Short mmCIF file of C-alpha atoms in Angstrom, two decimals:
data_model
loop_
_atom_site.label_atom_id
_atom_site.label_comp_id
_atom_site.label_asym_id
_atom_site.label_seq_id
_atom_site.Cartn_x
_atom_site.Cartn_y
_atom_site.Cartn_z
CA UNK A 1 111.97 33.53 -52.41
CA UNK A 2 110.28 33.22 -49.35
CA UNK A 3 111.93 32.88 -46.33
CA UNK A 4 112.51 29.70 -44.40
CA UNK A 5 111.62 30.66 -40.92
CA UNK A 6 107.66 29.81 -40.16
CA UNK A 7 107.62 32.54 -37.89
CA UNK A 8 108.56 34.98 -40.06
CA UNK A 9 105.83 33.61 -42.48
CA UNK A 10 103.32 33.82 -39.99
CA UNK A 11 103.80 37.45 -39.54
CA UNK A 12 104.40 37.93 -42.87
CA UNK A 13 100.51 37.02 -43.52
CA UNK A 14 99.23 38.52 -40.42
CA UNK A 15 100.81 41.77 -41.60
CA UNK A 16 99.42 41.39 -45.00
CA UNK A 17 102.87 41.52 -46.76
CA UNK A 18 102.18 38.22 -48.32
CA UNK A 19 98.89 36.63 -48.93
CA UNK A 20 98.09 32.78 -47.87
CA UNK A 21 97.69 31.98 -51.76
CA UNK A 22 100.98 33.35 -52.91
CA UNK A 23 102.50 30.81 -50.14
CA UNK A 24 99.96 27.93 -50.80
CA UNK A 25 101.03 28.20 -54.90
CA UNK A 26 104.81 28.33 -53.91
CA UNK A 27 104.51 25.03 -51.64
CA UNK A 28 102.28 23.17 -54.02
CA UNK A 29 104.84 24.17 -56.59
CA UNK A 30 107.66 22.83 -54.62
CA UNK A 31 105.74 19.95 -53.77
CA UNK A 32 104.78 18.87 -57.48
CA UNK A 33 109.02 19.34 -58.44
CA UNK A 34 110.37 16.99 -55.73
CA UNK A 35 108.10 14.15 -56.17
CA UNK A 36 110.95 11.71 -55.94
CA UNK A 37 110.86 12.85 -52.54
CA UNK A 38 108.46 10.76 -51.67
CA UNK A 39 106.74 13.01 -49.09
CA UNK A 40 103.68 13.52 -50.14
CA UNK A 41 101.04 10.35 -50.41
CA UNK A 42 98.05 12.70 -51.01
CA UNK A 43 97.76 16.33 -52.14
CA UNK A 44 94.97 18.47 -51.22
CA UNK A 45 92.86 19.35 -54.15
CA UNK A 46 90.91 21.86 -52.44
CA UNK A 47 93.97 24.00 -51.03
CA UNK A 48 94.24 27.22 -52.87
CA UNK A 49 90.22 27.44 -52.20
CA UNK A 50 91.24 27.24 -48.55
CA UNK A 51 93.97 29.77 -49.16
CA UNK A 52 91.60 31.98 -50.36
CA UNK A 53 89.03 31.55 -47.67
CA UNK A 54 92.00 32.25 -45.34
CA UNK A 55 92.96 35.61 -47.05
CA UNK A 56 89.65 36.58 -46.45
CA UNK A 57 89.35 36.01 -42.93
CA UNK A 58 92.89 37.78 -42.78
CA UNK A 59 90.33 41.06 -43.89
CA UNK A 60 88.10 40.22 -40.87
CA UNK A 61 90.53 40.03 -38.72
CA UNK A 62 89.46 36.35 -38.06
CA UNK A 63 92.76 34.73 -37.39
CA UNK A 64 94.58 31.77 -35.57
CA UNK A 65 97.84 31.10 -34.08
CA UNK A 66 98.92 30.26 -37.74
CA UNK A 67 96.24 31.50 -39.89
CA UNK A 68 97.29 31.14 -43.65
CA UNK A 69 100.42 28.64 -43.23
CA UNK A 70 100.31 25.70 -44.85
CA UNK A 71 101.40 21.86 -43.27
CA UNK A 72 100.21 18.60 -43.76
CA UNK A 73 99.47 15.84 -41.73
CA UNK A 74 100.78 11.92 -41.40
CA UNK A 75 98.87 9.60 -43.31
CA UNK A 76 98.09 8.22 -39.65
CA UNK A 77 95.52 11.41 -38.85
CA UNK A 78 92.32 11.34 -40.45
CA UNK A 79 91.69 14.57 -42.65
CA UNK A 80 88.29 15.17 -43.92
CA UNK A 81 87.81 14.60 -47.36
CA UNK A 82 91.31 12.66 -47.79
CA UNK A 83 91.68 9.19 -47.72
CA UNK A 84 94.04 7.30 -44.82
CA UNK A 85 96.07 4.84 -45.55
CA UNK A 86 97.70 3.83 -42.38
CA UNK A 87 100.99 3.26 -44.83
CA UNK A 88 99.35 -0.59 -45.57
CA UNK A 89 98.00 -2.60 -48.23
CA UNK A 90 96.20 -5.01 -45.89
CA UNK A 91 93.42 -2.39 -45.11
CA UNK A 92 90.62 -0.51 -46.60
CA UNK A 93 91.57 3.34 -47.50
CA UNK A 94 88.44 5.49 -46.63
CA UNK A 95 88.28 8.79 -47.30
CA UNK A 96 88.34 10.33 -44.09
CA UNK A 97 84.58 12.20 -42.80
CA UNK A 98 86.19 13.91 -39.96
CA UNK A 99 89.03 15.92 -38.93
CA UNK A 100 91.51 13.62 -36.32
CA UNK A 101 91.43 15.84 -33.01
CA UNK A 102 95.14 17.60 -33.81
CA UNK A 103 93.81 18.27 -36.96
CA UNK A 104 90.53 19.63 -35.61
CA UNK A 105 93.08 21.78 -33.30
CA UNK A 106 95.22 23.55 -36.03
CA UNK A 107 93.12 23.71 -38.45
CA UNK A 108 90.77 25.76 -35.61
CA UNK A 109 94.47 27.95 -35.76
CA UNK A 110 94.16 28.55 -39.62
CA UNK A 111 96.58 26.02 -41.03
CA UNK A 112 95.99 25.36 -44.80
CA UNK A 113 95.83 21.53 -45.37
CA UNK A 114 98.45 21.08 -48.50
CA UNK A 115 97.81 16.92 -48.03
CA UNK A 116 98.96 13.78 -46.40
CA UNK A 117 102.71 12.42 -46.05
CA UNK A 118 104.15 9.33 -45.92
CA UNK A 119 104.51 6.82 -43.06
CA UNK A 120 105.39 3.48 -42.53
CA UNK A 121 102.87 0.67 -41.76
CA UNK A 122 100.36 1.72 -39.03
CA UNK A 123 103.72 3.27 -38.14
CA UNK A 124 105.43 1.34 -36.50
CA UNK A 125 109.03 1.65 -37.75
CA UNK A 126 112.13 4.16 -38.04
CA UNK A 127 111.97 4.43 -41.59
CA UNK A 128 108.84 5.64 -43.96
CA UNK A 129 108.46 2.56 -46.75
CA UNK A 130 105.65 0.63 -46.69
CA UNK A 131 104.02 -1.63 -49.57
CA UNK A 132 101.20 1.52 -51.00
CA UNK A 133 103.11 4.20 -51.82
CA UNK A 134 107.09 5.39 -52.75
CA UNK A 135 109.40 5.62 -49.52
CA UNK A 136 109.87 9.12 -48.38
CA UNK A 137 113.71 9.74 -49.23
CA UNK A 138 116.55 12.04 -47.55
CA UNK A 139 116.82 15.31 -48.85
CA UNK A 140 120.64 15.55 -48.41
CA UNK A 141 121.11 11.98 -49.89
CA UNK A 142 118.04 10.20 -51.99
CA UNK A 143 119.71 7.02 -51.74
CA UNK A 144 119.25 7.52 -47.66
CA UNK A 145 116.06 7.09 -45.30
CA UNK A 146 114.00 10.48 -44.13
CA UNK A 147 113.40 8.14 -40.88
CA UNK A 148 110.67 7.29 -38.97
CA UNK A 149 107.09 7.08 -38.88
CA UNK A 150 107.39 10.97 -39.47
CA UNK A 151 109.26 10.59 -42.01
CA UNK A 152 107.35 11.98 -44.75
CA UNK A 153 106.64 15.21 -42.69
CA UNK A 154 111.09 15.47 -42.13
CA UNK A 155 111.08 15.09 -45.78
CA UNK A 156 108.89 17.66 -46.81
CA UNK A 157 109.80 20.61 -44.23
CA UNK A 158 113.72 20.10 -44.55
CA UNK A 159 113.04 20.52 -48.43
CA UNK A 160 111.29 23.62 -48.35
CA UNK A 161 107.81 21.47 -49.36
CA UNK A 162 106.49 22.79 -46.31
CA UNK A 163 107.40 25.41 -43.24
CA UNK A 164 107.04 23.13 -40.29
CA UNK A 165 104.65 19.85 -39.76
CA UNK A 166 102.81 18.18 -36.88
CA UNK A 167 104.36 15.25 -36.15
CA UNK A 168 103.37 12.16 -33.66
CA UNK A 169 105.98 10.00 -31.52
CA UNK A 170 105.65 6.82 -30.03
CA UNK A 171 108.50 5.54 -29.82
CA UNK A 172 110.70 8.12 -31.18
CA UNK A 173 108.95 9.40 -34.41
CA UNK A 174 109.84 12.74 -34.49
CA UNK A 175 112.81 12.94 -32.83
CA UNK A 176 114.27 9.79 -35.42
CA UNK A 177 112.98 12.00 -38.71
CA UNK A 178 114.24 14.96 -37.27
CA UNK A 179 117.92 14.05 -36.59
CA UNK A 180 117.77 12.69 -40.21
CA UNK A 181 116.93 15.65 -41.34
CA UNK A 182 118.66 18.19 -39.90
CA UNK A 183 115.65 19.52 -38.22
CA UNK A 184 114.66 20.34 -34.29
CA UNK A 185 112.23 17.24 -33.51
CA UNK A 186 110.49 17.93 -29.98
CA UNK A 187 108.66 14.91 -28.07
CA UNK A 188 106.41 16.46 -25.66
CA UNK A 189 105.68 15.12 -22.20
CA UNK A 190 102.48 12.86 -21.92
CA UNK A 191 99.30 15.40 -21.51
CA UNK A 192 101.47 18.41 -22.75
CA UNK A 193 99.24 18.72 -26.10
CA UNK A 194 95.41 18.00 -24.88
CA UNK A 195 94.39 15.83 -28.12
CA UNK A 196 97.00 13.25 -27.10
CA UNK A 197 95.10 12.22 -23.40
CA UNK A 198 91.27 12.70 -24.69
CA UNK A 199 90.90 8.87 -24.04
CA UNK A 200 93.45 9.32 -20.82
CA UNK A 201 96.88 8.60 -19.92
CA UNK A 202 97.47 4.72 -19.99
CA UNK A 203 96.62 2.03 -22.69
CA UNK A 204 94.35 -0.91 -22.43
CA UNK A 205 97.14 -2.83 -20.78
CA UNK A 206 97.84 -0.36 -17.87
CA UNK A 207 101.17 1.08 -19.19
CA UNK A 208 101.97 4.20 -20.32
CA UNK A 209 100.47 5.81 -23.10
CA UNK A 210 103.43 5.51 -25.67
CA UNK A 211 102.90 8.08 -28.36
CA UNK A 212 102.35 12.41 -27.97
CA UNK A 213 102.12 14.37 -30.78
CA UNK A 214 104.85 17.22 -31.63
CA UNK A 215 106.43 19.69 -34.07
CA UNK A 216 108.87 19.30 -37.04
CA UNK A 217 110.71 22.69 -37.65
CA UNK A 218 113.57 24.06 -38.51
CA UNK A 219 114.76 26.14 -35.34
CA UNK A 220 113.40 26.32 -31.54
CA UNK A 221 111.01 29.44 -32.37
CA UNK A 222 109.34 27.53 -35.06
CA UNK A 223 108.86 24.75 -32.90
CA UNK A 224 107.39 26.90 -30.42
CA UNK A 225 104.95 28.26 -32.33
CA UNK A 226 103.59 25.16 -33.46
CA UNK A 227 103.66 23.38 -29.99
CA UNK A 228 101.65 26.44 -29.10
CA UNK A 229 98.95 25.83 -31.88
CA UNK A 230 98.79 22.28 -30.95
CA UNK A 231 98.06 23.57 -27.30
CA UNK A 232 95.65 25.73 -27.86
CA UNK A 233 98.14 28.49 -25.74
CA UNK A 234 100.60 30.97 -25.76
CA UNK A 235 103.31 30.11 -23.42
CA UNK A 236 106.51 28.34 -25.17
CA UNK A 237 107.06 31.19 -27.95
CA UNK A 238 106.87 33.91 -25.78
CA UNK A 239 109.16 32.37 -23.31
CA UNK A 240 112.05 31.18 -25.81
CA UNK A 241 111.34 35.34 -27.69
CA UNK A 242 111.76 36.49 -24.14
CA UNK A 243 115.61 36.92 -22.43
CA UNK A 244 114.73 32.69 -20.97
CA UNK A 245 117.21 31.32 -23.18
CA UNK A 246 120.02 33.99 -22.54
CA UNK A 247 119.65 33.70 -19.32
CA UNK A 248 119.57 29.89 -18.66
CA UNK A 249 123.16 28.64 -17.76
CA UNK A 250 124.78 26.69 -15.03
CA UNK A 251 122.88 23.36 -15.57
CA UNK A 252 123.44 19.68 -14.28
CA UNK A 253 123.93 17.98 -17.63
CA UNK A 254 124.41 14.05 -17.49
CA UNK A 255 125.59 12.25 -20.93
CA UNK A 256 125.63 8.97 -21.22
CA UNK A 257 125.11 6.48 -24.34
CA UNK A 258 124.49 3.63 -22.64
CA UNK A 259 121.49 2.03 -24.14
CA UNK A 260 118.35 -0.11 -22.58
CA UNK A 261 118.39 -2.32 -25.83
CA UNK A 262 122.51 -3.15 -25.00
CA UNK A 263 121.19 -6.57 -22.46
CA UNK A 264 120.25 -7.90 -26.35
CA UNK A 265 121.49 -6.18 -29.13
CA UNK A 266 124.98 -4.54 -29.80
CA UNK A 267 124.72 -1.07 -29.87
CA UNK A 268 127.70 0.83 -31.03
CA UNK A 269 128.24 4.70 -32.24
CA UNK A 270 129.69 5.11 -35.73
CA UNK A 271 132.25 7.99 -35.84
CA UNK A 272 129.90 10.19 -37.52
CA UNK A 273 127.52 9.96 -34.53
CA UNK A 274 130.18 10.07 -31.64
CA UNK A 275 131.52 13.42 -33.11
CA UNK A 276 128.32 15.06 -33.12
CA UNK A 277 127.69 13.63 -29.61
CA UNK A 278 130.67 14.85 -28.51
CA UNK A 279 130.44 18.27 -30.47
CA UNK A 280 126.63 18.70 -29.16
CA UNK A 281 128.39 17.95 -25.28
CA UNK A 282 131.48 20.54 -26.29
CA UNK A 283 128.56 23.04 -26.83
CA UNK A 284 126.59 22.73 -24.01
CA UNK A 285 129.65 22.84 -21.90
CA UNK A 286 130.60 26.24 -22.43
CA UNK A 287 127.08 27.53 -20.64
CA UNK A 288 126.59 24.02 -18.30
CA UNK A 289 127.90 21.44 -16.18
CA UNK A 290 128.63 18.86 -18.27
CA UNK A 291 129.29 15.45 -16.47
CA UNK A 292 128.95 11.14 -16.86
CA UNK A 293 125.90 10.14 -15.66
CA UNK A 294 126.12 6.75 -14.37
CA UNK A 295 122.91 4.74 -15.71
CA UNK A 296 122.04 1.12 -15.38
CA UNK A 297 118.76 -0.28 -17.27
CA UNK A 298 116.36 -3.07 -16.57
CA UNK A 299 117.67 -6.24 -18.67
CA UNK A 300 114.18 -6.79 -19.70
CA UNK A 301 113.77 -3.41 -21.22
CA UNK A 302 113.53 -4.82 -24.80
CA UNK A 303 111.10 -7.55 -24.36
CA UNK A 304 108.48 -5.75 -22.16
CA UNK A 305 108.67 -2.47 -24.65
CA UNK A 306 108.57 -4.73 -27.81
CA UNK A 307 104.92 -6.75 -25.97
CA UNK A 308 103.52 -3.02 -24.88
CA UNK A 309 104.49 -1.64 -28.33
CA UNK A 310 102.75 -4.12 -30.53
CA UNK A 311 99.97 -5.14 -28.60
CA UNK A 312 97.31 -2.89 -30.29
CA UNK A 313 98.30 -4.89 -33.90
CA UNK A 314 95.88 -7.98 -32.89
CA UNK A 315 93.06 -5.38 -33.24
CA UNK A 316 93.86 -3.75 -36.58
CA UNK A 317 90.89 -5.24 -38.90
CA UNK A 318 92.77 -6.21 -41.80
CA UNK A 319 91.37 -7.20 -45.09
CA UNK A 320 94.64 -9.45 -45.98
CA UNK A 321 97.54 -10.80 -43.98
CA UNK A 322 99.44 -11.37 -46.74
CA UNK A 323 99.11 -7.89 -47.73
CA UNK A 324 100.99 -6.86 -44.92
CA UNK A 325 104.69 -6.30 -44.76
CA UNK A 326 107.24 -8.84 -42.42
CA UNK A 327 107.17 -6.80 -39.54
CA UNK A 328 103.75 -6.05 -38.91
CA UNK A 329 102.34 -9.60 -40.53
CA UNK A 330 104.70 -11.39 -37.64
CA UNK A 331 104.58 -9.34 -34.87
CA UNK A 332 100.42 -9.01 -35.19
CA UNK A 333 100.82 -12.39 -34.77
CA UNK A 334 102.84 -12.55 -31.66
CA UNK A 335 100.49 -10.42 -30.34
CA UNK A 336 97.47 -12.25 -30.57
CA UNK A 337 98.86 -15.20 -29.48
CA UNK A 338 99.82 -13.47 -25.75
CA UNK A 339 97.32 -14.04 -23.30
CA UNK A 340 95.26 -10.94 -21.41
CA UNK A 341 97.65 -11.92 -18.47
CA UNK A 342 100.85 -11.95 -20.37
CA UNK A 343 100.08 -8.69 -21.74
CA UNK A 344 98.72 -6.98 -18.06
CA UNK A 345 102.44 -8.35 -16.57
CA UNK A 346 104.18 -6.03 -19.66
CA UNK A 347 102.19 -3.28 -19.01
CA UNK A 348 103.01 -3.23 -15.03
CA UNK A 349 106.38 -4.31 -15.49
CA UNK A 350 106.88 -1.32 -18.01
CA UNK A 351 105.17 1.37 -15.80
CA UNK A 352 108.12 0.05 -13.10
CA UNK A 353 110.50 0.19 -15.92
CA UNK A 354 109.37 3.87 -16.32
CA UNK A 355 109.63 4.79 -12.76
CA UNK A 356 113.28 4.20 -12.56
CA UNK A 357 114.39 5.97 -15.74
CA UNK A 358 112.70 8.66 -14.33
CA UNK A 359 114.20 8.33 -10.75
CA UNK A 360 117.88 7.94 -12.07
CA UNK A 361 117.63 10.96 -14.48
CA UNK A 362 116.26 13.01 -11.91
CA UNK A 363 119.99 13.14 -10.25
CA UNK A 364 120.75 16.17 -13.14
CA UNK A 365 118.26 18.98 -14.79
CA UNK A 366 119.11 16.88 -18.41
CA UNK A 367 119.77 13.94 -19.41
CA UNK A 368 122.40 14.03 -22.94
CA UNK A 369 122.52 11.09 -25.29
CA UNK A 370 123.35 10.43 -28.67
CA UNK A 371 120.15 11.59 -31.37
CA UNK A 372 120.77 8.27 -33.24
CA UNK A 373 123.62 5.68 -33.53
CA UNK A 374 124.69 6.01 -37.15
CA UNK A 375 123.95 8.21 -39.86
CA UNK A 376 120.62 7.40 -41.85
CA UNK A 377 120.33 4.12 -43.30
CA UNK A 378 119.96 3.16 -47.24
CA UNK A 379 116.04 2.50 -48.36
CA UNK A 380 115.41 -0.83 -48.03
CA UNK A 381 117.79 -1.31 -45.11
CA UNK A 382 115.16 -2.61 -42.63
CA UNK A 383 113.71 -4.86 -44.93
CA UNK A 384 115.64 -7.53 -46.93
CA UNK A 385 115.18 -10.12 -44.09
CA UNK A 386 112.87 -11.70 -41.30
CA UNK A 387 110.96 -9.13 -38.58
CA UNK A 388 112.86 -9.59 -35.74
CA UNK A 389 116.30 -8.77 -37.66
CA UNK A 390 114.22 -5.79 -38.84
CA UNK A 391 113.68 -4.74 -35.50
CA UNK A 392 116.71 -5.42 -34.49
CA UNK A 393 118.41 -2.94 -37.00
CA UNK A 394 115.50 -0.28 -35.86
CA UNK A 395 116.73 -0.96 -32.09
CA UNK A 396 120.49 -0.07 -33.19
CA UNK A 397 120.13 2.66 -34.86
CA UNK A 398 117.34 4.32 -32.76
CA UNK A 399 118.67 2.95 -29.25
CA UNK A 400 117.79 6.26 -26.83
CA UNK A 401 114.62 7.20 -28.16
CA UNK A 402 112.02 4.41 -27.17
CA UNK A 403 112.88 5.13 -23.13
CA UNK A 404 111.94 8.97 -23.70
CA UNK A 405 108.42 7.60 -24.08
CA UNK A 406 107.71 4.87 -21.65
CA UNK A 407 108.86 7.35 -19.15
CA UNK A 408 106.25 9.52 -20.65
CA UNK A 409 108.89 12.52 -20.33
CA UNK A 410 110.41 15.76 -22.73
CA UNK A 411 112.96 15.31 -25.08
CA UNK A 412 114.19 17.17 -27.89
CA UNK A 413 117.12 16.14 -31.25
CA UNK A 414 118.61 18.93 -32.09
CA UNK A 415 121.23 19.39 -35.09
CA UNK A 416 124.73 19.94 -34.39
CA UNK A 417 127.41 19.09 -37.00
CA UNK A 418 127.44 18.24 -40.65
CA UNK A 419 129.17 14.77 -41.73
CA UNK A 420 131.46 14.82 -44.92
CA UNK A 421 129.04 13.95 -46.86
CA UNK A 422 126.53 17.08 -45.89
CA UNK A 423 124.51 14.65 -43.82
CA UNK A 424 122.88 16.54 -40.67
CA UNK A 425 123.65 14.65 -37.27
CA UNK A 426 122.09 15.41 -34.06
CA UNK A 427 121.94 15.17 -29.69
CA UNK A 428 119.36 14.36 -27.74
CA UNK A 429 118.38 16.17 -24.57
CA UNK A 430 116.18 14.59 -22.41
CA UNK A 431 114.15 16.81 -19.43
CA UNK A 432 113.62 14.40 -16.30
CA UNK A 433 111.48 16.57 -15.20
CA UNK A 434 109.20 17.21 -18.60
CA UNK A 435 110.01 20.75 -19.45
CA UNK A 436 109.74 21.68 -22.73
CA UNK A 437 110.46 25.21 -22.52
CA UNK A 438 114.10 24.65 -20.98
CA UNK A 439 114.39 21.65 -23.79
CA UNK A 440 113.34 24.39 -26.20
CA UNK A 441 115.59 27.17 -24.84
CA UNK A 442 118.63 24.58 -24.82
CA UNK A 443 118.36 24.26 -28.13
CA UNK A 444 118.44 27.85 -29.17
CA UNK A 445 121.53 28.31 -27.32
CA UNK A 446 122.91 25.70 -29.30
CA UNK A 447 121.55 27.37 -32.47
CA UNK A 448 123.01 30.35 -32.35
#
């Protein structure tokens, strides 16, 4: 049996002690016996060749940050030679001629490309069903959602399908998967991976760019590593394998689980998630300050994220509108009925919006809230109704993720108890200041 940690792989193959197609057979393996997973949309046909070529750069010494480890990628990044789906039925499925820059980036650090995972529609939700493929499922519970839109990726490393994955967040898609999952789910700052800001930092609107890429993994070294590959630079693993996260202590913590969505929705912990809040704060306490931080949010939070979020729907060339699912099919419409000076007033307003979370979660080193507000919800949850209750059931169970990115900051889920029902629940930790190595650290003190 191989072990789980992706570091320990990695060395493994640089070492020679295990070869990239031993590890390539065991993943495709596990990947082919938990197809009611519902991971994987697309396997690689081509990835013990690739294996192979890697084993034989191994011999000439030709290697990358994670030369010989297999991932996969959302069905959102184009992979040459696989097709994209985008998770809808409304759009043509090419088969991809190019690499998507993040996959240009790792595969340049000698990833092996086992295939694509599943997402939901041009991923825009906190679940991963869609209308063309199986919903990824919960490994702990197959009757539960893997989360959301990197779902597919949670899926597969939690099960052992793959070591760690690549994930993207734009509104809280890795740190949502994660927390179902049981896994460490880190949203970089804005700019912190390069292949995020190659067409800059602020959409067509003027806001802030909403989604960064980041790593899936199963502890802070792993996560590390990969947000090291995806950099193109050593600097997060070496800190977290140096004495940084023995020696961090004595931090302002503020918790709070006050929500920006409360001004519309009721938002509401279940037990489950207010005793792993309150474990994850019982934790930090006994190296921190751990205090109430006293938040208020702008009232017209939801509305100005919800224009900003689904703006770039009106431009999606689709074949069929009645191919695509509630939520996209209604709010593609809402967007293209906003006028060009509807939509430049929710892009400033947001970037104001943005400004103050920043300036009120500046008052301590990190910010503490709740991972998610329940535990994960039953497939088909989202969907049995009209878009905006859809959303509005995304909203309260996600309500502290969505903020992380229009403030274009750090944050980081890790896993901190286990419900009755060996469900994983999770804290967030949010860095003010957009420091992923202290996010990082944090959460191998609380790993230990």
């Amino acid at each position: 049996m191989f072990p789980t940690s992706a570091l320990k792989l990695r060395d493994d193959l640089a070492r020679g002690e295990i070869s990239s197609r031993e590890l390539t057979e065991h993943y495709l393996n596990r990947i082919e016996q938990h197809q009611d997973l519902g991971a994987f949309v697309h396997v690689a046909e081509d990835a013990m060749a690739a294996a192979a070529a890697a084993d034989e750069a191994q011999v000439r010494s030709e290697t990358g940050r994670l030369h010989g480890l297999p991932t996969a990628f959302k069905d959102l990044n184009d992979v040459n030679g696989m097709p994209t789906t985008y998770g809808s039925a409304a759009i043509d499925h090419p088969v991809a001629t190019r690499d998507h820059s993040l996959v240009e980036r790792l595969r340049a650090e000698g990833v092996v490309i086992l295939g694509k995972t599943q997402v939901p529609e041009f991923g825009l939700s906190s679940h991963s069903e869609n209308l063309v493929n199986p919903p990824s499922r919960n490994p702990f519970d197959l009757k539960r959602s893997s989360g959301g839109s990197s779902g597919g990726q949670a899926a597969a490393v939690a099960a052992g399908l793959i070591p760690l994955g690549p994930g993207s967040d734009g509104g809280g898609s890795v740190r949502i998967p994660a927390a179902a999952c049981g896994l460490i789910g880190l949203k970089p700052s804005l700019g912190r991976v390069p292949s995020d800001v190659l067409d800059g930092y602020v959409d067509p609107l003027g806001a802030p760019k909403l989604a960064v890429s980041g790593p899936l993994a199963h502890d802070a070294l792993d996560a590390a590593l990969l947000l090291d590959a995806m950099r193109g630079k050593d600097h997060y693993l070496p800190l977290l394998q140096g004495s940084y996260p023995q020696r961090l202590t004595d931090l302002n913590i503020g918790f709070s689980a006050h929500s920006p969505f409360e001004s519309v929705y009721d938002i509401s912990l279940s037990p489950e998630a207010r005793t792993a809040f309150e474990r994850g704060l019982e934790i930090l306490g006994q190296r921190h300050r751990v205090q109430p931080a006293q938040l208020e949010y702008a009232t017209d939070y939801p509305q100005t994220f919800a224009t900003v979020w689904t703006n770039g729907l009106k431009d999606v060339p689709v074949n069929d509108e009645s191919l695509l699912g509630e939520l996209a099919r209604d709010f593609r419409r809402r967007a293209a009925g906003r006028t060009l000076e509807q939509n430049l007033q929710s892009g400033s307003r947001l970037k104001q919006i943005a400004a103050d979370f920043v300036r009120q979660w500046s008052a301590y080193d990190v910010i503490a809230t709740p991972a998610m507000a329940s535990i994960p919800p039953l497939i088909g949850h989202y969907t049995q109704s009209t878009a905006d209750h859809d959303y509005m059931l995304q909203c309260q169970y996600t309500p502290y993720t969505s903020m992380v990115n229009v403030a274009s900051v750090a944050a980081i889920t890790i896993p901190v108890t286990t419900t009755e029902d060996g469900l994983p629940m999770s804290i967030q930790l949010i860095s003010p200041r957009s420091d992923e190595g202290l996010l990082l650290a944090l959460a191998a003190q609380m790993q230990v």
